[in-house]
């Protein structure tokens, strides 16, 4: 990992320097008088450890200039390492970022532990930042074709939309061979400022502890269309009810497995075939996203358990009773805790459609039909 320390006093960062050296990391120390931005651009550190004040003069908050320059132009993890760290005012949006840390000088162990625990993440972020740059360069190649398609400038928002879509498509194509962990199908924390199709919501109770997972039947999955939710065209949100894995999809699969065993007499063989069938059906459901009446969603540690999603029975919940976030639940009955990524939303919606939108037809004597077909072979 590459660490750049910008500090007026080399003595203050000796502990950090020695720690980096002992771990085989690349470490640089620069003062506020150096051309720090050139160094950042050329050396491309994974994380910047930044003092705030130049010397003891609190009127010389040189760190503020460096901080804003990095944040706006060379976005990367920053550790503000200052004797007055807790009192330094930082813009709320920046302050809420998980890759900004403020640590008071004198506590070398706190900063070295922080760097060590985040090493792999920050190295990966550096690689990702470089990929973003290359993807932006590739995406802006659309400008000349757009000028040929439409001689008039289409507008900044429209251009941003097209560029963003091209970037997303480029990243999707570049990562088609990625094998996600099962919980990778969630978007957590949720990104959208409005409710979306595929949002997972949880029932709110008085004095709720959202650090603890609730029972499966406390959760719902929103199935209403995102555009209707965003523009508040509907007052009631259609939601799919959830149950535990055992109560929902496992019971369904066990019933199916028993039906498929037939009249096998040996108990041991029955058990073996039944277990193989259950394993096969469950594996298929995990990949397709549903099995007959039940969708299946994985555990998101600390947020929700494994869930069976009922694709036949919906519940209508008033839109104004669902909160977007769990830190604002007063006067709400439900709050959003996670979202499903678009591909997995499509899987669940497809399962819902197969259950709710199929045309009804009278029962027929299909056994006679089956016997006739088989006997004609």
mmCIF file of C-alpha atoms in Angstrom:
data_model
loop_
_atom_site.group_PDB
_atom_site.id
_atom_site.type_symbol
_atom_site.label_atom_id
_atom_site.label_comp_id
_atom_site.label_asym_id
_atom_site.label_seq_id
_atom_site.Cartn_x
_atom_site.Cartn_y
_atom_site.Cartn_z
ATOM 1 C CA UNK A 1 0.000 0.000 0.000
ATOM 2 C CA UNK A 2 1.113 3.576 -0.711
ATOM 3 C CA UNK A 3 0.778 6.109 2.117
ATOM 4 C CA UNK A 4 1.442 9.843 1.751
ATOM 5 C CA UNK A 5 1.753 11.944 4.913
ATOM 6 C CA UNK A 6 1.487 15.731 4.632
ATOM 7 C CA UNK A 7 2.632 17.270 7.897
ATOM 8 C CA UNK A 8 4.662 20.286 9.029
ATOM 9 C CA UNK A 9 6.691 18.182 11.497
ATOM 10 C CA UNK A 10 8.400 14.892 10.577
ATOM 11 C CA UNK A 11 8.677 13.913 14.252
ATOM 12 C CA UNK A 12 4.872 13.730 14.528
ATOM 13 C CA UNK A 13 4.627 11.046 11.871
ATOM 14 C CA UNK A 14 7.629 8.915 12.867
ATOM 15 C CA UNK A 15 5.368 6.164 14.266
ATOM 16 C CA UNK A 16 3.373 6.017 11.025
ATOM 17 C CA UNK A 17 6.555 5.966 8.921
ATOM 18 C CA UNK A 18 8.073 3.116 10.945
ATOM 19 C CA UNK A 19 4.826 1.121 10.843
ATOM 20 C CA UNK A 20 4.608 1.445 7.049
ATOM 21 C CA UNK A 21 8.257 0.445 6.675
ATOM 22 C CA UNK A 22 7.783 -2.634 8.878
ATOM 23 C CA UNK A 23 4.815 -3.726 6.738
ATOM 24 C CA UNK A 24 6.663 -3.226 3.462
ATOM 25 C CA UNK A 25 4.446 -0.320 2.418
ATOM 26 C CA UNK A 26 5.587 2.634 0.357
ATOM 27 C CA UNK A 27 5.662 5.771 2.533
ATOM 28 C CA UNK A 28 6.286 9.424 1.673
ATOM 29 C CA UNK A 29 6.393 12.461 3.937
ATOM 30 C CA UNK A 30 5.885 15.958 2.534
ATOM 31 C CA UNK A 31 5.303 19.400 4.064
ATOM 32 C CA UNK A 32 2.736 22.014 3.095
ATOM 33 C CA UNK A 33 5.492 23.873 1.238
ATOM 34 C CA UNK A 34 6.015 20.963 -1.165
ATOM 35 C CA UNK A 35 4.030 20.578 -4.368
ATOM 36 C CA UNK A 36 1.727 18.055 -2.754
ATOM 37 C CA UNK A 37 -0.788 17.923 -5.595
ATOM 38 C CA UNK A 38 1.903 17.056 -8.132
ATOM 39 C CA UNK A 39 3.128 14.339 -5.764
ATOM 40 C CA UNK A 40 -0.404 12.951 -5.426
ATOM 41 C CA UNK A 41 -0.901 12.878 -9.177
ATOM 42 C CA UNK A 42 2.496 11.316 -9.908
ATOM 43 C CA UNK A 43 2.824 8.864 -7.013
ATOM 44 C CA UNK A 44 -0.918 8.087 -6.707
ATOM 45 C CA UNK A 45 -1.033 7.141 -2.998
ATOM 46 C CA UNK A 46 -3.778 4.819 -1.776
ATOM 47 C CA UNK A 47 -4.412 6.943 1.316
ATOM 48 C CA UNK A 48 -3.358 10.420 2.479
ATOM 49 C CA UNK A 49 -2.592 11.148 6.153
ATOM 50 C CA UNK A 50 -3.131 14.881 6.466
ATOM 51 C CA UNK A 51 -2.215 17.383 9.181
ATOM 52 C CA UNK A 52 -4.487 20.428 9.295
ATOM 53 C CA UNK A 53 -2.524 23.324 10.774
ATOM 54 C CA UNK A 54 0.865 24.545 9.555
ATOM 55 C CA UNK A 55 2.850 24.623 12.790
ATOM 56 C CA UNK A 56 0.981 25.777 15.861
ATOM 57 C CA UNK A 57 -0.678 28.669 14.035
ATOM 58 C CA UNK A 58 -4.377 27.811 13.793
ATOM 59 C CA UNK A 59 -4.876 30.651 11.314
ATOM 60 C CA UNK A 60 -2.772 28.648 8.851
ATOM 61 C CA UNK A 61 -5.193 25.796 8.252
ATOM 62 C CA UNK A 62 -3.234 24.634 5.213
ATOM 63 C CA UNK A 63 -4.823 21.204 5.536
ATOM 64 C CA UNK A 64 -8.155 22.648 4.489
ATOM 65 C CA UNK A 65 -6.721 23.669 1.115
ATOM 66 C CA UNK A 66 -5.103 20.269 0.591
ATOM 67 C CA UNK A 67 -8.228 18.449 1.757
ATOM 68 C CA UNK A 68 -10.576 20.252 -0.636
ATOM 69 C CA UNK A 69 -8.141 19.836 -3.518
ATOM 70 C CA UNK A 70 -7.897 16.071 -2.959
ATOM 71 C CA UNK A 71 -11.611 15.666 -2.343
ATOM 72 C CA UNK A 72 -12.700 17.482 -5.469
ATOM 73 C CA UNK A 73 -9.996 16.387 -7.915
ATOM 74 C CA UNK A 74 -8.250 13.239 -6.727
ATOM 75 C CA UNK A 75 -10.875 11.552 -4.577
ATOM 76 C CA UNK A 76 -9.268 9.016 -2.257
ATOM 77 C CA UNK A 77 -9.281 7.995 1.448
ATOM 78 C CA UNK A 78 -8.049 10.739 3.790
ATOM 79 C CA UNK A 79 -7.031 10.559 7.448
ATOM 80 C CA UNK A 80 -6.993 13.970 9.127
ATOM 81 C CA UNK A 81 -4.220 13.565 11.700
ATOM 82 C CA UNK A 82 -4.119 16.663 13.890
ATOM 83 C CA UNK A 83 -3.885 17.725 17.509
ATOM 84 C CA UNK A 84 -7.248 19.482 17.032
ATOM 85 C CA UNK A 85 -8.873 16.770 14.885
ATOM 86 C CA UNK A 86 -12.214 16.726 16.718
ATOM 87 C CA UNK A 87 -12.658 20.499 16.393
ATOM 88 C CA UNK A 88 -11.908 20.816 12.686
ATOM 89 C CA UNK A 89 -15.044 21.833 10.753
ATOM 90 C CA UNK A 90 -15.608 19.727 7.626
ATOM 91 C CA UNK A 91 -18.498 19.916 5.188
ATOM 92 C CA UNK A 92 -21.338 17.586 6.252
ATOM 93 C CA UNK A 93 -21.319 15.605 2.999
ATOM 94 C CA UNK A 94 -17.593 14.972 3.339
ATOM 95 C CA UNK A 95 -17.894 14.268 7.056
ATOM 96 C CA UNK A 96 -20.461 11.529 6.396
ATOM 97 C CA UNK A 97 -18.087 9.693 4.052
ATOM 98 C CA UNK A 98 -16.800 6.370 5.345
ATOM 99 C CA UNK A 99 -13.362 6.980 3.835
ATOM 100 C CA UNK A 100 -12.719 10.118 5.881
ATOM 101 C CA UNK A 101 -11.282 9.571 9.343
ATOM 102 C CA UNK A 102 -10.240 12.114 11.983
ATOM 103 C CA UNK A 103 -7.615 10.979 14.513
ATOM 104 C CA UNK A 104 -6.017 13.121 17.201
ATOM 105 C CA UNK A 105 -2.216 13.321 17.157
ATOM 106 C CA UNK A 106 -0.444 11.376 19.872
ATOM 107 C CA UNK A 107 -2.406 8.170 19.335
ATOM 108 C CA UNK A 108 -0.138 6.376 16.862
ATOM 109 C CA UNK A 109 -1.767 3.011 17.538
ATOM 110 C CA UNK A 110 -5.168 4.311 16.482
ATOM 111 C CA UNK A 111 -3.912 5.469 13.112
ATOM 112 C CA UNK A 112 -1.673 2.466 12.398
ATOM 113 C CA UNK A 113 -4.537 0.069 13.272
ATOM 114 C CA UNK A 114 -6.855 2.051 11.029
ATOM 115 C CA UNK A 115 -4.441 1.858 8.094
ATOM 116 C CA UNK A 116 -3.760 -1.845 8.606
ATOM 117 C CA UNK A 117 -7.442 -2.815 8.919
ATOM 118 C CA UNK A 118 -8.351 -0.954 5.719
ATOM 119 C CA UNK A 119 -5.278 -1.821 3.629
ATOM 120 C CA UNK A 120 -6.971 -4.281 1.258
ATOM 121 C CA UNK A 121 -10.009 -2.036 0.779
ATOM 122 C CA UNK A 122 -7.938 1.058 0.013
ATOM 123 C CA UNK A 123 -5.725 -0.780 -2.469
ATOM 124 C CA UNK A 124 -8.883 -2.035 -4.205
ATOM 125 C CA UNK A 125 -10.303 1.512 -4.203
ATOM 126 C CA UNK A 126 -7.153 2.747 -5.937
ATOM 127 C CA UNK A 127 -7.584 0.150 -8.680
ATOM 128 C CA UNK A 128 -11.248 1.072 -8.976
ATOM 129 C CA UNK A 129 -10.431 4.792 -9.250
ATOM 130 C CA UNK A 130 -8.068 4.049 -12.153
ATOM 131 C CA UNK A 131 -10.727 1.968 -13.883
ATOM 132 C CA UNK A 132 -13.190 4.846 -13.496
ATOM 133 C CA UNK A 133 -10.732 7.167 -15.226
ATOM 134 C CA UNK A 134 -10.281 4.773 -18.151
ATOM 135 C CA UNK A 135 -14.039 4.215 -18.372
ATOM 136 C CA UNK A 136 -14.696 7.971 -18.457
ATOM 137 C CA UNK A 137 -12.188 8.337 -21.318
ATOM 138 C CA UNK A 138 -13.930 5.526 -23.198
ATOM 139 C CA UNK A 139 -17.416 6.876 -22.478
ATOM 140 C CA UNK A 140 -16.754 10.411 -23.743
ATOM 141 C CA UNK A 141 -16.004 8.930 -27.166
ATOM 142 C CA UNK A 142 -19.765 9.123 -27.652
ATOM 143 C CA UNK A 143 -19.624 12.911 -28.045
ATOM 144 C CA UNK A 144 -18.683 12.971 -31.745
ATOM 145 C CA UNK A 145 -21.331 10.355 -32.703
ATOM 146 C CA UNK A 146 -23.924 12.357 -30.726
ATOM 147 C CA UNK A 147 -23.044 15.497 -32.675
ATOM 148 C CA UNK A 148 -23.687 13.593 -35.897
ATOM 149 C CA UNK A 149 -27.001 12.249 -34.614
ATOM 150 C CA UNK A 150 -28.229 15.606 -33.325
ATOM 151 C CA UNK A 151 -26.535 18.825 -34.438
ATOM 152 C CA UNK A 152 -27.988 20.716 -31.481
ATOM 153 C CA UNK A 153 -26.495 20.302 -28.011
ATOM 154 C CA UNK A 154 -28.834 17.920 -26.202
ATOM 155 C CA UNK A 155 -28.318 19.530 -22.767
ATOM 156 C CA UNK A 156 -26.050 18.850 -19.794
ATOM 157 C CA UNK A 157 -28.465 16.565 -17.934
ATOM 158 C CA UNK A 158 -29.177 14.499 -21.011
ATOM 159 C CA UNK A 159 -25.451 14.176 -21.768
ATOM 160 C CA UNK A 160 -24.734 13.186 -18.152
ATOM 161 C CA UNK A 161 -27.446 10.527 -18.398
ATOM 162 C CA UNK A 162 -25.997 9.048 -21.598
ATOM 163 C CA UNK A 163 -22.435 9.105 -20.240
ATOM 164 C CA UNK A 164 -23.528 7.517 -16.957
ATOM 165 C CA UNK A 165 -25.392 4.748 -18.785
ATOM 166 C CA UNK A 166 -22.359 4.049 -20.969
ATOM 167 C CA UNK A 167 -20.133 3.854 -17.883
ATOM 168 C CA UNK A 168 -22.507 1.462 -16.127
ATOM 169 C CA UNK A 169 -22.697 -0.706 -19.253
ATOM 170 C CA UNK A 170 -18.912 -0.710 -19.560
ATOM 171 C CA UNK A 171 -18.481 -1.801 -15.932
ATOM 172 C CA UNK A 172 -21.169 -4.482 -16.313
ATOM 173 C CA UNK A 173 -19.454 -5.916 -19.395
ATOM 174 C CA UNK A 174 -16.066 -5.786 -17.702
ATOM 175 C CA UNK A 175 -17.334 -7.719 -14.686
ATOM 176 C CA UNK A 176 -19.451 -10.433 -16.283
ATOM 177 C CA UNK A 177 -17.171 -13.180 -14.993
ATOM 178 C CA UNK A 178 -17.419 -12.054 -11.354
ATOM 179 C CA UNK A 179 -18.904 -14.635 -8.991
ATOM 180 C CA UNK A 180 -20.726 -12.613 -6.371
ATOM 181 C CA UNK A 181 -21.164 -13.792 -2.794
ATOM 182 C CA UNK A 182 -24.852 -14.517 -2.219
ATOM 183 C CA UNK A 183 -25.367 -11.217 -0.334
ATOM 184 C CA UNK A 184 -23.874 -9.318 -3.298
ATOM 185 C CA UNK A 185 -27.344 -9.134 -4.822
ATOM 186 C CA UNK A 186 -28.245 -6.415 -2.291
ATOM 187 C CA UNK A 187 -27.482 -2.718 -2.604
ATOM 188 C CA UNK A 188 -26.595 -1.779 0.950
ATOM 189 C CA UNK A 189 -26.831 0.897 2.166
ATOM 190 C CA UNK A 190 -29.574 1.823 -0.338
ATOM 191 C CA UNK A 191 -28.621 4.521 -2.863
ATOM 192 C CA UNK A 192 -31.944 5.860 -4.130
ATOM 193 C CA UNK A 193 -33.526 8.866 -2.424
ATOM 194 C CA UNK A 194 -36.961 7.434 -3.211
ATOM 195 C CA UNK A 195 -38.445 3.973 -2.753
ATOM 196 C CA UNK A 196 -37.765 1.537 -5.606
ATOM 197 C CA UNK A 197 -39.002 -1.797 -6.884
ATOM 198 C CA UNK A 198 -37.061 -4.452 -4.988
ATOM 199 C CA UNK A 199 -36.555 -2.414 -1.809
ATOM 200 C CA UNK A 200 -36.596 -4.577 1.317
ATOM 201 C CA UNK A 201 -38.574 -2.961 4.129
ATOM 202 C CA UNK A 202 -38.938 -3.943 7.763
ATOM 203 C CA UNK A 203 -41.768 -3.375 10.218
ATOM 204 C CA UNK A 204 -41.109 -0.653 12.782
ATOM 205 C CA UNK A 205 -41.825 -1.173 16.473
ATOM 206 C CA UNK A 206 -41.437 1.198 19.389
ATOM 207 C CA UNK A 207 -37.831 1.324 20.676
ATOM 208 C CA UNK A 208 -36.705 -0.833 17.748
ATOM 209 C CA UNK A 209 -33.083 -2.001 17.816
ATOM 210 C CA UNK A 210 -32.041 -1.988 14.171
ATOM 211 C CA UNK A 211 -28.681 -3.527 15.041
ATOM 212 C CA UNK A 212 -30.573 -6.786 15.554
ATOM 213 C CA UNK A 213 -32.167 -8.827 12.790
ATOM 214 C CA UNK A 214 -35.947 -9.198 13.047
ATOM 215 C CA UNK A 215 -37.996 -12.338 12.391
ATOM 216 C CA UNK A 216 -38.541 -13.151 8.731
ATOM 217 C CA UNK A 217 -42.262 -12.291 8.755
ATOM 218 C CA UNK A 218 -41.402 -8.680 9.744
ATOM 219 C CA UNK A 219 -40.007 -8.048 6.243
ATOM 220 C CA UNK A 220 -41.632 -7.121 2.932
ATOM 221 C CA UNK A 221 -40.283 -6.624 -0.606
ATOM 222 C CA UNK A 222 -41.694 -3.735 -2.648
ATOM 223 C CA UNK A 223 -43.111 -4.813 -6.014
ATOM 224 C CA UNK A 224 -44.693 -1.521 -7.176
ATOM 225 C CA UNK A 225 -43.022 0.214 -10.131
ATOM 226 C CA UNK A 226 -40.137 2.539 -9.332
ATOM 227 C CA UNK A 227 -41.433 5.340 -11.584
ATOM 228 C CA UNK A 228 -44.793 5.365 -9.786
ATOM 229 C CA UNK A 229 -43.039 5.479 -6.425
ATOM 230 C CA UNK A 230 -40.606 8.234 -7.441
ATOM 231 C CA UNK A 231 -43.389 10.498 -8.716
ATOM 232 C CA UNK A 232 -45.816 9.489 -5.961
ATOM 233 C CA UNK A 233 -48.439 8.429 -8.485
ATOM 234 C CA UNK A 234 -49.719 5.800 -6.063
ATOM 235 C CA UNK A 235 -50.866 6.037 -2.473
ATOM 236 C CA UNK A 236 -50.505 2.344 -1.667
ATOM 237 C CA UNK A 237 -47.333 0.330 -2.231
ATOM 238 C CA UNK A 238 -47.716 -3.296 -3.341
ATOM 239 C CA UNK A 239 -45.432 -5.491 -1.227
ATOM 240 C CA UNK A 240 -44.624 -9.205 -1.136
ATOM 241 C CA UNK A 241 -44.819 -10.769 2.316
ATOM 242 C CA UNK A 242 -41.894 -12.730 3.675
ATOM 243 C CA UNK A 243 -41.608 -15.875 5.762
ATOM 244 C CA UNK A 244 -38.735 -17.909 7.103
ATOM 245 C CA UNK A 245 -36.933 -20.288 4.757
ATOM 246 C CA UNK A 246 -38.401 -23.285 6.617
ATOM 247 C CA UNK A 247 -42.006 -22.031 6.555
ATOM 248 C CA UNK A 248 -41.918 -21.030 2.909
ATOM 249 C CA UNK A 249 -39.706 -22.421 0.184
ATOM 250 C CA UNK A 250 -38.360 -25.428 2.136
ATOM 251 C CA UNK A 251 -41.887 -26.678 2.958
ATOM 252 C CA UNK A 252 -42.831 -26.262 -0.696
ATOM 253 C CA UNK A 253 -39.750 -28.160 -1.884
ATOM 254 C CA UNK A 254 -40.236 -30.959 0.675
ATOM 255 C CA UNK A 255 -43.792 -31.457 -0.542
ATOM 256 C CA UNK A 256 -42.579 -31.574 -4.132
ATOM 257 C CA UNK A 257 -39.812 -34.020 -3.243
ATOM 258 C CA UNK A 258 -42.235 -36.387 -1.492
ATOM 259 C CA UNK A 259 -44.510 -36.345 -4.507
ATOM 260 C CA UNK A 260 -41.615 -37.301 -6.784
ATOM 261 C CA UNK A 261 -40.456 -40.283 -4.685
ATOM 262 C CA UNK A 262 -43.443 -42.406 -5.648
ATOM 263 C CA UNK A 263 -43.839 -45.929 -4.253
ATOM 264 C CA UNK A 264 -40.210 -46.688 -3.371
ATOM 265 C CA UNK A 265 -40.246 -49.162 -0.493
ATOM 266 C CA UNK A 266 -36.734 -48.945 0.969
ATOM 267 C CA UNK A 267 -36.613 -46.237 3.630
ATOM 268 C CA UNK A 268 -32.876 -45.553 3.132
ATOM 269 C CA UNK A 269 -33.345 -45.090 -0.608
ATOM 270 C CA UNK A 270 -36.345 -42.835 0.002
ATOM 271 C CA UNK A 271 -34.348 -40.588 2.317
ATOM 272 C CA UNK A 272 -31.425 -40.415 -0.116
ATOM 273 C CA UNK A 273 -33.633 -39.557 -3.098
ATOM 274 C CA UNK A 274 -35.624 -37.056 -1.045
ATOM 275 C CA UNK A 275 -32.478 -35.266 0.150
ATOM 276 C CA UNK A 276 -31.077 -35.197 -3.381
ATOM 277 C CA UNK A 277 -34.318 -33.768 -4.722
ATOM 278 C CA UNK A 278 -34.498 -31.111 -2.001
ATOM 279 C CA UNK A 279 -30.876 -30.131 -2.674
ATOM 280 C CA UNK A 280 -31.494 -30.000 -6.437
ATOM 281 C CA UNK A 281 -34.709 -27.950 -6.188
ATOM 282 C CA UNK A 282 -33.184 -25.539 -3.651
ATOM 283 C CA UNK A 283 -30.049 -25.038 -5.751
ATOM 284 C CA UNK A 284 -32.228 -24.284 -8.788
ATOM 285 C CA UNK A 285 -34.302 -21.813 -6.757
ATOM 286 C CA UNK A 286 -31.168 -20.032 -5.494
ATOM 287 C CA UNK A 287 -29.996 -19.493 -9.087
ATOM 288 C CA UNK A 288 -33.334 -18.622 -10.700
ATOM 289 C CA UNK A 289 -34.510 -16.599 -7.690
ATOM 290 C CA UNK A 290 -37.746 -18.501 -7.065
ATOM 291 C CA UNK A 291 -39.416 -21.913 -6.948
ATOM 292 C CA UNK A 292 -43.136 -22.138 -7.717
ATOM 293 C CA UNK A 293 -44.875 -19.821 -5.208
ATOM 294 C CA UNK A 294 -41.736 -18.759 -3.347
ATOM 295 C CA UNK A 295 -38.935 -16.342 -4.061
ATOM 296 C CA UNK A 296 -35.732 -16.770 -2.075
ATOM 297 C CA UNK A 297 -33.422 -14.050 -0.711
ATOM 298 C CA UNK A 298 -30.164 -14.599 1.209
ATOM 299 C CA UNK A 299 -29.229 -13.339 4.641
ATOM 300 C CA UNK A 300 -27.670 -9.882 4.785
ATOM 301 C CA UNK A 301 -25.736 -10.045 8.033
ATOM 302 C CA UNK A 302 -27.133 -7.694 10.656
ATOM 303 C CA UNK A 303 -29.943 -6.552 8.329
ATOM 304 C CA UNK A 304 -32.206 -9.487 7.440
ATOM 305 C CA UNK A 305 -32.249 -13.311 7.699
ATOM 306 C CA UNK A 306 -32.658 -15.739 4.807
ATOM 307 C CA UNK A 307 -36.123 -15.000 3.424
ATOM 308 C CA UNK A 308 -38.876 -16.849 1.598
ATOM 309 C CA UNK A 309 -40.848 -14.300 -0.445
ATOM 310 C CA UNK A 310 -44.507 -15.117 -1.062
ATOM 311 C CA UNK A 311 -45.158 -14.506 -4.769
ATOM 312 C CA UNK A 312 -48.908 -15.076 -4.561
ATOM 313 C CA UNK A 313 -50.029 -12.885 -1.679
ATOM 314 C CA UNK A 314 -49.365 -9.143 -1.718
ATOM 315 C CA UNK A 315 -49.981 -6.515 0.942
ATOM 316 C CA UNK A 316 -50.822 -2.889 0.176
ATOM 317 C CA UNK A 317 -49.036 -0.452 2.515
ATOM 318 C CA UNK A 318 -49.696 3.310 2.371
ATOM 319 C CA UNK A 319 -46.711 5.072 0.834
ATOM 320 C CA UNK A 320 -46.574 7.644 3.612
ATOM 321 C CA UNK A 321 -46.063 4.910 6.225
ATOM 322 C CA UNK A 322 -42.716 3.739 4.777
ATOM 323 C CA UNK A 323 -39.513 5.527 5.788
ATOM 324 C CA UNK A 324 -36.498 5.647 3.485
ATOM 325 C CA UNK A 325 -34.011 5.066 6.319
ATOM 326 C CA UNK A 326 -33.941 3.437 9.761
ATOM 327 C CA UNK A 327 -32.711 6.558 11.569
ATOM 328 C CA UNK A 328 -35.999 8.304 10.856
ATOM 329 C CA UNK A 329 -38.830 5.978 11.856
ATOM 330 C CA UNK A 330 -41.096 8.170 13.996
ATOM 331 C CA UNK A 331 -44.694 8.062 12.718
ATOM 332 C CA UNK A 332 -43.780 5.303 10.228
ATOM 333 C CA UNK A 333 -44.843 1.642 10.240
ATOM 334 C CA UNK A 334 -42.056 0.363 7.975
ATOM 335 C CA UNK A 335 -38.560 1.459 7.006
ATOM 336 C CA UNK A 336 -36.283 0.520 4.118
ATOM 337 C CA UNK A 337 -33.249 -1.517 5.157
ATOM 338 C CA UNK A 338 -31.775 -2.628 1.797
ATOM 339 C CA UNK A 339 -32.397 -2.731 -1.939
ATOM 340 C CA UNK A 340 -32.050 -5.481 -4.520
ATOM 341 C CA UNK A 341 -29.800 -4.860 -7.530
ATOM 342 C CA UNK A 342 -31.665 -4.532 -10.831
ATOM 343 C CA UNK A 343 -30.918 -8.026 -12.196
ATOM 344 C CA UNK A 344 -32.214 -9.677 -9.051
ATOM 345 C CA UNK A 345 -35.249 -7.411 -8.963
ATOM 346 C CA UNK A 346 -36.039 -8.715 -12.460
ATOM 347 C CA UNK A 347 -35.734 -12.326 -11.232
ATOM 348 C CA UNK A 348 -38.179 -11.702 -8.400
ATOM 349 C CA UNK A 349 -40.622 -9.743 -10.579
ATOM 350 C CA UNK A 350 -40.499 -12.531 -13.174
ATOM 351 C CA UNK A 351 -41.371 -15.061 -10.479
ATOM 352 C CA UNK A 352 -44.224 -12.837 -9.274
ATOM 353 C CA UNK A 353 -45.563 -12.490 -12.820
ATOM 354 C CA UNK A 354 -45.504 -16.250 -13.382
ATOM 355 C CA UNK A 355 -47.606 -16.687 -10.260
ATOM 356 C CA UNK A 356 -49.980 -13.741 -10.526
ATOM 357 C CA UNK A 357 -50.303 -13.075 -14.259
ATOM 358 C CA UNK A 358 -50.785 -16.547 -15.737
ATOM 359 C CA UNK A 359 -54.128 -17.057 -17.498
ATOM 360 C CA UNK A 360 -56.592 -19.215 -15.598
ATOM 361 C CA UNK A 361 -57.958 -22.372 -17.194
ATOM 362 C CA UNK A 362 -60.267 -25.210 -16.198
ATOM 363 C CA UNK A 363 -58.719 -28.406 -14.843
ATOM 364 C CA UNK A 364 -58.601 -31.171 -17.433
ATOM 365 C CA UNK A 365 -58.071 -34.929 -17.400
ATOM 366 C CA UNK A 366 -54.383 -34.564 -18.108
ATOM 367 C CA UNK A 367 -53.644 -38.040 -16.669
ATOM 368 C CA UNK A 368 -55.586 -39.659 -19.503
ATOM 369 C CA UNK A 369 -53.800 -37.429 -21.961
ATOM 370 C CA UNK A 370 -50.423 -38.316 -20.419
ATOM 371 C CA UNK A 371 -51.116 -42.070 -20.545
ATOM 372 C CA UNK A 372 -52.147 -41.836 -24.196
ATOM 373 C CA UNK A 373 -48.960 -40.005 -25.171
ATOM 374 C CA UNK A 374 -46.718 -42.394 -23.235
ATOM 375 C CA UNK A 375 -48.458 -45.522 -24.528
ATOM 376 C CA UNK A 376 -48.034 -44.340 -28.124
ATOM 377 C CA UNK A 377 -44.209 -44.338 -27.887
#
